[in-house]
Coordinates of C-alpha atoms and ligand atoms in Angstrom, one line a residue:
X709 CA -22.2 9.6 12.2
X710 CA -19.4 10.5 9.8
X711 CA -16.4 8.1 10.1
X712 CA -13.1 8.3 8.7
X713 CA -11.8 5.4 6.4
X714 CA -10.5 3.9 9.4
X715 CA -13.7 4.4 11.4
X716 CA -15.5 2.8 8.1
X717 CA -13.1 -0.1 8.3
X718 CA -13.3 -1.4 12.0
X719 CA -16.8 -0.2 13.0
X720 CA -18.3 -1.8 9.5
X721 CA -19.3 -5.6 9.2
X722 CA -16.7 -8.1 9.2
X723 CA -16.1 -11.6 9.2
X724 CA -15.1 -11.8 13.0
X725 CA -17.9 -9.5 14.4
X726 CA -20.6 -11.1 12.3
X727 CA -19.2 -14.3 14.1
X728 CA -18.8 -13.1 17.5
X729 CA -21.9 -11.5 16.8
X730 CA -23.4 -14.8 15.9
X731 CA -22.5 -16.3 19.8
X732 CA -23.2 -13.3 21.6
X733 CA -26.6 -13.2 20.3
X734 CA -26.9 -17.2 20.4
X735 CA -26.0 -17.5 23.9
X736 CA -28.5 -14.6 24.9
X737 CA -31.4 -15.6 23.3
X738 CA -31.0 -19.3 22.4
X739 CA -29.3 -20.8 25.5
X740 CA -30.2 -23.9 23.9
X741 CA -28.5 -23.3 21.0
X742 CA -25.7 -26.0 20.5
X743 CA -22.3 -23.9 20.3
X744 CA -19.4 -25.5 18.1
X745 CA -18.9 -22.2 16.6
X746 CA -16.4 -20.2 18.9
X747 CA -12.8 -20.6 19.9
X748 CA -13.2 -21.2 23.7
X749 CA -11.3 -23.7 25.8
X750 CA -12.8 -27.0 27.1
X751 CA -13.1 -26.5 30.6
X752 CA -10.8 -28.6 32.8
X753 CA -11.1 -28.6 36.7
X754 CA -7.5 -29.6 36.9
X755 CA -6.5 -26.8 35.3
X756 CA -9.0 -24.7 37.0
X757 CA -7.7 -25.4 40.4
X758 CA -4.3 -24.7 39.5
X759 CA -5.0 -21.5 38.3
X760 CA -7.1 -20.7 41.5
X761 CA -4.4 -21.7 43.9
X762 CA -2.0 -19.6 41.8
X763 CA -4.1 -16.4 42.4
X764 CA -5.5 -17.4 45.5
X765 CA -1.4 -17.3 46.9
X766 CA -1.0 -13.6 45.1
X767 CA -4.1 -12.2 46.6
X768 CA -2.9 -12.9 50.1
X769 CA 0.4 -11.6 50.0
X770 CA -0.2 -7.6 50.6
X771 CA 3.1 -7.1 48.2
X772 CA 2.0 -9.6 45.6
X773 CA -1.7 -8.1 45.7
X774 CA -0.8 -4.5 45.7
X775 CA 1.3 -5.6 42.2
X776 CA -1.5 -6.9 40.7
X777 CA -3.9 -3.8 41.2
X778 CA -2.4 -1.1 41.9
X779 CA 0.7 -0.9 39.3
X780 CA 1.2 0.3 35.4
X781 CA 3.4 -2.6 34.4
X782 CA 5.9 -1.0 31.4
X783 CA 4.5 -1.3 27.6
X784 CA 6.6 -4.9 27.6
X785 CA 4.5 -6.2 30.6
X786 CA 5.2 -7.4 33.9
X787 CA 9.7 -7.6 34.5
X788 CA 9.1 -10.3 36.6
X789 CA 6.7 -12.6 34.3
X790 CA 9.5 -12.0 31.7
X791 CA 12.2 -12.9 33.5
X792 CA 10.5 -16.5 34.4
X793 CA 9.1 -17.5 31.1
X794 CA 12.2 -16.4 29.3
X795 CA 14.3 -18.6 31.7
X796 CA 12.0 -21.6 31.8
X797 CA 12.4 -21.4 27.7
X798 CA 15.9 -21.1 27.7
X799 CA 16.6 -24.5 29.7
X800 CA 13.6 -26.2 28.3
X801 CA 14.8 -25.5 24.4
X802 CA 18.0 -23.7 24.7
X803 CA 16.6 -20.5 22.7
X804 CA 19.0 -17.9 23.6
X805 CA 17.0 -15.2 25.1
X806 CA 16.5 -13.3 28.1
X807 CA 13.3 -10.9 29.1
X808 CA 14.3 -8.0 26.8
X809 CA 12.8 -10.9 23.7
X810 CA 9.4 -10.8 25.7
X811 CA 6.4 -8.6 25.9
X812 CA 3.2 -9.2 27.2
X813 CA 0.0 -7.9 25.1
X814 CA -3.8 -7.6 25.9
X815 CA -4.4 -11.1 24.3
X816 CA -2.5 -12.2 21.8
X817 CA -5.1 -10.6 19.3
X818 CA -4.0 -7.4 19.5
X819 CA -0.3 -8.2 19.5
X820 CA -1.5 -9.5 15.9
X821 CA -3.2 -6.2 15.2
X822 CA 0.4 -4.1 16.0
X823 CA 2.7 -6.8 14.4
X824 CA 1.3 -7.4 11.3
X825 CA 0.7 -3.8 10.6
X826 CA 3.9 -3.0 11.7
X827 CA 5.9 -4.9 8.5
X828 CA 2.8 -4.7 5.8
X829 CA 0.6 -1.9 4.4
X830 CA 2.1 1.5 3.2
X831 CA 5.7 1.5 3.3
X832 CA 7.9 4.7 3.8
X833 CA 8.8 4.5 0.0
X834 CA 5.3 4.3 -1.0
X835 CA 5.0 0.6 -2.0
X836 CA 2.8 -1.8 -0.1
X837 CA 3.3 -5.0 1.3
X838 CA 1.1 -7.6 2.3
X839 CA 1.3 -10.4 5.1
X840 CA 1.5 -13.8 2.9
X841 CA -0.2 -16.6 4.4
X842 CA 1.9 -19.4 3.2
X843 CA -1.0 -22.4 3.6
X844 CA -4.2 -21.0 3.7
X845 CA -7.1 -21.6 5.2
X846 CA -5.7 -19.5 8.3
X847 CA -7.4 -18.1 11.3
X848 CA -10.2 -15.7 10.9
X849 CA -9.6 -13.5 13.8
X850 CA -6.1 -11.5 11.4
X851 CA -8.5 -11.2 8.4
X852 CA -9.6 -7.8 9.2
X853 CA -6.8 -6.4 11.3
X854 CA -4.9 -5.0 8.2
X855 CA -5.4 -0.8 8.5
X856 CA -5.3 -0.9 4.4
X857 CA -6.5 -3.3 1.9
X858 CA -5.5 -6.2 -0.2
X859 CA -3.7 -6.6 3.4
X860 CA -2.8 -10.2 3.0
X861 CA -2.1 -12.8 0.7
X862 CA -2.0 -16.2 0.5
X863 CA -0.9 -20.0 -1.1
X864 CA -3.2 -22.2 -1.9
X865 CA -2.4 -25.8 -0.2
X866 CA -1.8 -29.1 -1.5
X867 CA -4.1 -31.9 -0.2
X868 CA -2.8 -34.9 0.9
X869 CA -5.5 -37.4 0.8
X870 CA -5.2 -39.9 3.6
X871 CA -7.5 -43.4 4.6
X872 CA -10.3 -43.2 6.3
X873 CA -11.6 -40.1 5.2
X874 CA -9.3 -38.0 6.8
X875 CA -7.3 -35.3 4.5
X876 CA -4.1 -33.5 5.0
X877 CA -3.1 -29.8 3.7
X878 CA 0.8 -29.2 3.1
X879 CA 2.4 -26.1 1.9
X880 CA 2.6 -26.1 -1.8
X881 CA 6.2 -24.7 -2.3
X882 CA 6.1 -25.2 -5.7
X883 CA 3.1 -22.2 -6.0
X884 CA 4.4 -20.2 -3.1
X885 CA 5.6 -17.2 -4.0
X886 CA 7.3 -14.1 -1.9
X887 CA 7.9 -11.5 -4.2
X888 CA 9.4 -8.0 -3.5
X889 CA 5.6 -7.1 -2.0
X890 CA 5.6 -9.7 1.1
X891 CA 6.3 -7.9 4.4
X892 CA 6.4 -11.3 6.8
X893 CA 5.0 -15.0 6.4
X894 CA 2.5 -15.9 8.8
X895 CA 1.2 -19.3 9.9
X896 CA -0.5 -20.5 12.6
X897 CA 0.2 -24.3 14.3
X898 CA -2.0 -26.0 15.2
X899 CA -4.0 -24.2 12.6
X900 CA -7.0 -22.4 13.3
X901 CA -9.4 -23.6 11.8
X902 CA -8.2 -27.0 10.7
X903 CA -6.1 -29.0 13.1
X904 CA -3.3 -28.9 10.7
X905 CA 0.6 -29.0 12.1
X906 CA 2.7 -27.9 10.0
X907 CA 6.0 -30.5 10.0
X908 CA 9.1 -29.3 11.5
X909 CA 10.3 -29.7 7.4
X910 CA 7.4 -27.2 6.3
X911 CA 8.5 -24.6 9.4
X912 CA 12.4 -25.0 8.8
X913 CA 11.6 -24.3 4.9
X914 CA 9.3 -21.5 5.6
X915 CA 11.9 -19.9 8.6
X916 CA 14.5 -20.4 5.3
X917 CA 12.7 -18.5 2.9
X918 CA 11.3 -15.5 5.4
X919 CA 15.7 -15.3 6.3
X920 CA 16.5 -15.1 2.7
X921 CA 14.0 -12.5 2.3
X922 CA 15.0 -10.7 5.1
X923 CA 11.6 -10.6 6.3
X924 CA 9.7 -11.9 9.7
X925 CA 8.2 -15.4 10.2
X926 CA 5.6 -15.2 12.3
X927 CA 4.7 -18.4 14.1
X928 CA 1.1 -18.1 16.2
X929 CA 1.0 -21.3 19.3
X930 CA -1.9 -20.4 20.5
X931 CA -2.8 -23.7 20.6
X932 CA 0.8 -25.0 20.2
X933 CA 4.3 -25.1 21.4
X934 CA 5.8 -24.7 24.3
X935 CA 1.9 -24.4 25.9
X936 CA -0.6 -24.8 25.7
X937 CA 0.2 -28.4 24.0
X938 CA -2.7 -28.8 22.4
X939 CA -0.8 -30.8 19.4
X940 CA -1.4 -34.7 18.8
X941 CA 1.8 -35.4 16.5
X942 CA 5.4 -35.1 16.7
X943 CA 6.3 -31.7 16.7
X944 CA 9.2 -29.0 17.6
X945 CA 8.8 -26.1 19.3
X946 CA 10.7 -23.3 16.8
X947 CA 12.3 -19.9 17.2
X948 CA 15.6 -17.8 16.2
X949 CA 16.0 -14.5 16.1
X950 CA 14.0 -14.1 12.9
X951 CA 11.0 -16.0 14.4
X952 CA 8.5 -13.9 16.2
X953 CA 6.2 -16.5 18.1
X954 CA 3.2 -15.3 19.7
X955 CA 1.8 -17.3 22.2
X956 CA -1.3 -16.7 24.4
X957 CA -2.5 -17.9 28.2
X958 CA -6.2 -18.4 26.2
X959 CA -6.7 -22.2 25.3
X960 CA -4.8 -22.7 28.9
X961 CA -8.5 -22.1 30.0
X962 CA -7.5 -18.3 30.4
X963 CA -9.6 -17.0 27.5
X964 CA -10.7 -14.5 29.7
X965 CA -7.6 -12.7 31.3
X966 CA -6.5 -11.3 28.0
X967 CA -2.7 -12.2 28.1
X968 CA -0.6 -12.5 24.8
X969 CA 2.8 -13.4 24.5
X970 CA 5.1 -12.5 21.7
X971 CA 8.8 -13.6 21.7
X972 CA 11.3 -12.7 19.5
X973 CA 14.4 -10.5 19.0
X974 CA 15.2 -7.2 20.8
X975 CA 14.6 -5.3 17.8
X976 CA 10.6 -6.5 17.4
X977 CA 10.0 -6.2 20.9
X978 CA 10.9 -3.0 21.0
X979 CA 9.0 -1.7 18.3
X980 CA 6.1 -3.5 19.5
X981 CA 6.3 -2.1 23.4
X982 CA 6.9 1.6 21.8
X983 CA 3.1 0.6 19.9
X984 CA 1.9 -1.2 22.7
X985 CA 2.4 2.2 24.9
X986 CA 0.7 3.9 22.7
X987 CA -2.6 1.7 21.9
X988 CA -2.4 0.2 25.4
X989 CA -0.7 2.2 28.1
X990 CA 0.1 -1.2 30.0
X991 CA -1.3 -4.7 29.6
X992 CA -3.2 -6.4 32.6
X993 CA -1.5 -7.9 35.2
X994 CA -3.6 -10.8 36.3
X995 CA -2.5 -13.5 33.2
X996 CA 1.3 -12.8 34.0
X997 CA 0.2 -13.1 38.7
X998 CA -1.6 -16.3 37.8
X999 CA 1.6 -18.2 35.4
X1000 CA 4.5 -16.3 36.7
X1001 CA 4.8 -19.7 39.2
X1002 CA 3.9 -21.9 36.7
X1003 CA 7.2 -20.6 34.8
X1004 CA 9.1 -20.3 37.9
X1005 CA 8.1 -24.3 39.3
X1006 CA 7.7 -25.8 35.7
X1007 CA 4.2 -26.8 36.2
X1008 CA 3.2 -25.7 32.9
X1009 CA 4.7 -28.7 31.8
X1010 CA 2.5 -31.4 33.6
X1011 CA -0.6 -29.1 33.3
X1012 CA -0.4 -29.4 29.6
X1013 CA 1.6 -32.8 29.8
X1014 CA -1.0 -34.5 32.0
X1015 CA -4.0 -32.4 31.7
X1016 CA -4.4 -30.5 28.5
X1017 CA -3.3 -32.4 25.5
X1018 CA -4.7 -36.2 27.0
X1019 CA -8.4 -34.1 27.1
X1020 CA -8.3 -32.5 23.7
X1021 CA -7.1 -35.7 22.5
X1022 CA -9.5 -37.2 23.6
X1023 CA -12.5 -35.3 22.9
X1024 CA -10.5 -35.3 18.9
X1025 CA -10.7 -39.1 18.7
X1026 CA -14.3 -38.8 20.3
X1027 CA -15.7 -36.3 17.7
X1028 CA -14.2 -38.2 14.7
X1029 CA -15.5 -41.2 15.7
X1030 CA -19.0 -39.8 16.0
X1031 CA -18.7 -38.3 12.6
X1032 CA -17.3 -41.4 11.0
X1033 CA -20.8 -42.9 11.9
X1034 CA -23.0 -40.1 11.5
X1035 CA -22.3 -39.2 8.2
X1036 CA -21.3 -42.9 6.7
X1037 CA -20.7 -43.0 3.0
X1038 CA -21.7 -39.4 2.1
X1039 CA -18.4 -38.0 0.2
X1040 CA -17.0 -36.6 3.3
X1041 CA -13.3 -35.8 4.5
X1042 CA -12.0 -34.6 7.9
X1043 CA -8.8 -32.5 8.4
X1044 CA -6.3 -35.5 10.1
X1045 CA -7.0 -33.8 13.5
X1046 CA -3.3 -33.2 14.7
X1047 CA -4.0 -30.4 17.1
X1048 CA -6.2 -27.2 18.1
X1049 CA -9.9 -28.0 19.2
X1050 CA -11.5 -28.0 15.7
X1051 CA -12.5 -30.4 13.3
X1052 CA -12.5 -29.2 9.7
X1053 CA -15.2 -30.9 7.7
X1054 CA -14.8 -30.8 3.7
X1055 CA -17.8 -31.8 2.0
X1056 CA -16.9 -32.2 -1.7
X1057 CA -18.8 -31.4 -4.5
X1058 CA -21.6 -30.1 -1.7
X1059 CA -24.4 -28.8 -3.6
X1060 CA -24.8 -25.8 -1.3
X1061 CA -22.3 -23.0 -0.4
X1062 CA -20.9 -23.5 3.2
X1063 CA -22.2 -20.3 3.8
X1064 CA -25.6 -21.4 3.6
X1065 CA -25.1 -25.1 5.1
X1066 CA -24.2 -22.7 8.0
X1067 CA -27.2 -20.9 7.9
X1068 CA -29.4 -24.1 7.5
X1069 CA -27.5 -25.4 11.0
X1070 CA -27.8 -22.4 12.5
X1071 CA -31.7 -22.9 12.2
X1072 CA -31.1 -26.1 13.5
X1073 CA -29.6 -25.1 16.6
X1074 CA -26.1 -25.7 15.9
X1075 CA -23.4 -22.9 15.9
X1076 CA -20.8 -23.4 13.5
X1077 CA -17.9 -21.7 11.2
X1078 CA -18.2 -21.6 7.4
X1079 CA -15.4 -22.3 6.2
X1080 CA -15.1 -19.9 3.4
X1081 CA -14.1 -16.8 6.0
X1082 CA -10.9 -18.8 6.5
X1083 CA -9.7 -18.4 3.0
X1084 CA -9.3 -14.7 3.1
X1085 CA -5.6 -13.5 1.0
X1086 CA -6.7 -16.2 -1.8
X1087 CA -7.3 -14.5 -4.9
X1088 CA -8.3 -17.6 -7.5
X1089 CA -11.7 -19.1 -6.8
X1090 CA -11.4 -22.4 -5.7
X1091 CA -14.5 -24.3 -5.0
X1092 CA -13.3 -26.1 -2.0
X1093 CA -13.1 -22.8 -0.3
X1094 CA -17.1 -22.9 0.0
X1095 CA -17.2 -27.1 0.9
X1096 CA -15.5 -26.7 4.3
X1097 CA -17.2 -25.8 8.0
X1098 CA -15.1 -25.6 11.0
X1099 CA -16.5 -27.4 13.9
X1100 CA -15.4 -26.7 17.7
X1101 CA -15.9 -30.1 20.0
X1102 CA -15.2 -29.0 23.0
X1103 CA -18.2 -28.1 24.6
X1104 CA -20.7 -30.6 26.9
X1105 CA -20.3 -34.1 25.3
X1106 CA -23.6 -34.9 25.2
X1107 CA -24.3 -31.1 22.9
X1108 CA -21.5 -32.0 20.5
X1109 CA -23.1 -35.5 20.2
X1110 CA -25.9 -33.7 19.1
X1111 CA -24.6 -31.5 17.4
X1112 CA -22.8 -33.6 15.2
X1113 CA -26.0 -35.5 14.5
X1114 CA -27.7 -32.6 13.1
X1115 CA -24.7 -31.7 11.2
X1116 CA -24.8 -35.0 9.6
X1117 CA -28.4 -34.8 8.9
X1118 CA -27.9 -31.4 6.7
X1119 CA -25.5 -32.5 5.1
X1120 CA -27.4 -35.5 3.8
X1121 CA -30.1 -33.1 2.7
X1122 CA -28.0 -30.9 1.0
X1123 CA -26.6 -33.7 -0.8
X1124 CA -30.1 -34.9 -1.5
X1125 CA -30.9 -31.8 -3.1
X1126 CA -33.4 -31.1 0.1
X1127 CA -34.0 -28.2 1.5
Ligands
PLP1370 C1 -4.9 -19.1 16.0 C2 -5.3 -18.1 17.0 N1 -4.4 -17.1 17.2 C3 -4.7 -16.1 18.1 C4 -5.9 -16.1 18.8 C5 -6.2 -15.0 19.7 O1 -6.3 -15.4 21.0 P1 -6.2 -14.5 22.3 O2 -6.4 -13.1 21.9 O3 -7.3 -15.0 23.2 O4 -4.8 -14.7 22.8 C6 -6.9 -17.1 18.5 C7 -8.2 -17.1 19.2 O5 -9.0 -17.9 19.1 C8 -6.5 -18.1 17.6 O6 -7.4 -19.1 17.4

């Protein structure tokens, strides 16, 4: 097979297949295998049954149902879904928007793949830009979606370190730079991988410096503000018109339903929905049938209120606690877990690469993330980049449990000097 340079580029090995690749072939052939690796939801029967009512009362109205199936919805999604969610933010936070600063995507993964190669890469006057990553390590899944390369950059972070064991990242302004060749900022928060939230100083700075550069700040809630509300701290939900926020129905418990949402001016959303056409035709209507009442009634707000963020609290405090006493006084730090489903383990000074600790657990039966994948955009080499593993907890207590056990137990060895 001959394939182009873009063929060569998405069908080649990358840090997202190799994982995905990693928990297809784990869950096929080692059902047994103890999965903290992937970026699925905890699964909440409250939430479940709300989401099954929801669709239950679309499928039997004959109008409703007829929506769902048998309609295109336009490149922007479904008018009604808009219309909802755009009102439901304007009273909740005042943002000043309507449904012409919506669209819906196919999961908000591929609204990443359109918007960040829609401001970086080749520009019309030949120079390239690159999406800066203003605190990295940042989520996995936009490492490969740049169509050209050296597609992103990124600042290393300071570390704040904190009692306990616990460790804080903060964005080093004082290295960040945002020259001529940065085409938008992106964060994510919570951060995937680490739990991180940025403060509402950090996101004010950051939404300062994109406006003075007349470039985008995108903001990624997948796990975040206004929903799901997977966020432990005090934190505000952001967005002007130079703020494009994407925001997904996933870590709702909807992994599986594909529905992204980005928000931001007319301008963007435009652009996007002309791409969006073309990649996508239409996006799927089932997401945008199942929340549309969730918008319209303000439910999302106890789901997440009552339901969501109490469980993933929870399970935080639960996982910490575990490794607090599995790993004891090996030189160990965890990311201060302040949102997302991850724990983010640094194991200074670790005589093995995280890469291979990885390895050594996967052996063991335990799926995780190296950490070193997350650090993509960084150009100096930074040995903490190979000390970290990201760790999901919220799978069967009893698995993470044991998971965490063996984790500890490698760890130890590797520290030993044990193979
Ligand atoms: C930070 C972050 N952004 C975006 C996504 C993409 O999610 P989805 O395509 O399911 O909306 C994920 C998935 O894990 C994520 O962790």
């Amino acid at each position: 097979m001959k394939l182009s340079l873009f063929g060569e580029k998405f069908a080649g090995e990358s840090g997202i297949v190799e994982l995905m690749d990693d928990l297809g072939t784990a869950l096929v052939d080692h059902p047994g295998m103890i999965m903290m690796g992937g970026g699925n939801p905890g699964r909440l029967p409250a939430a479940e049954e709300v989401f099954k009512r929801s669709l239950e009362s679309v499928l039997s109205d004959p109008e409703k149902r007829h929506r769902l199936f048998g309609l295109y919805q336009s490149p922007k999604g479904d008018q009604e879904f808009r219309v909802e969610l755009a009102s439901y933010l304007k009273m909740e936070f005042g943002w000043q928007i309507t449904a012409r600063n919506i669209a819906i995507s196919n999961g908000s993964q591929a609204a990443f793949f359109v918007l960040l190669n829609m401001f970086a890469g080749e520009m019309p006057d030949g120079n390239r830009k690159s999406i800066h990553l203003p605190l990295t390590p940042e989520y996995l899944g936009y490492a490969d979606s740049g169509l050209s390369e050296g597609f992103f950059t990124a600042t290393r972070p300071g570390i704040e370190l904190l009692d306990d064991h616990l460790f804080k990242y903060h964005v080093d302004f004082s290295r960040l730079e945002t020259g001529d060749r940065t085409g938008a900022l992106c964060v994510s928060r919570p951060t995937n991988p680490t739990g991180n939230v940025l403060t509402d100083e950090e996101v004010a700075q950051l939404d300062a410096i994109a406006m003075e550069r007349d470039i985008p700040f995108i903001l990624d809630g997948a796990y975040g503000l206004p929903f799901p509300g997977i966020i432990f701290t005090e934190a505000t939900p952001h967005w002007n018109e130079n703020t494009v926020l994407v925001l997904s129905l996933s870590k709702l418990g909807l992994p599986g339903v594909r529905t992204g949402i980005i928000v931001a001016r007319e301008e963007i959303i435009n652009a996007y929905a002309n791409a969006n056409g073309i990649v996508n035709l239409a996006c799927g209507n089932i997401g945008p049938a199942i929340a549309t009442e969730l918008f319209r009634s303000g439910d999302i707000r106890n789901l997440t209120r009552d339901h969501l963020t109490p469980f993933y609290l929870d399970r935080a405090n639960k996982a910490v606690n575990a490794f607090r006493s599995a790993l004891g006084d090996l030189p160990y730090r965890i990311h201060k877990p302040e949102g997302a489903f991850f724990l983010w383990l640094w194991f200074e000074g670790l005589p093995v690469s995280s890469q291979e600790l990885y390895e050594r657990l996967k052996r063991r039966g335990v799926l995780v993330v190296p950490g070193h994948y997350c650090f993509f955009g960084l150009e100096e080499d930074w040995p903490h980049r190979h000390e970290c593993l990201r760790v999901s907890y919220v799978q069967d207590e009893d698995q993470v449990k044991r998971g965490i056990e063996l984790i500890a137990d490698e760890a130890r060895k590797a520290y030993a000097g044990a193979v």
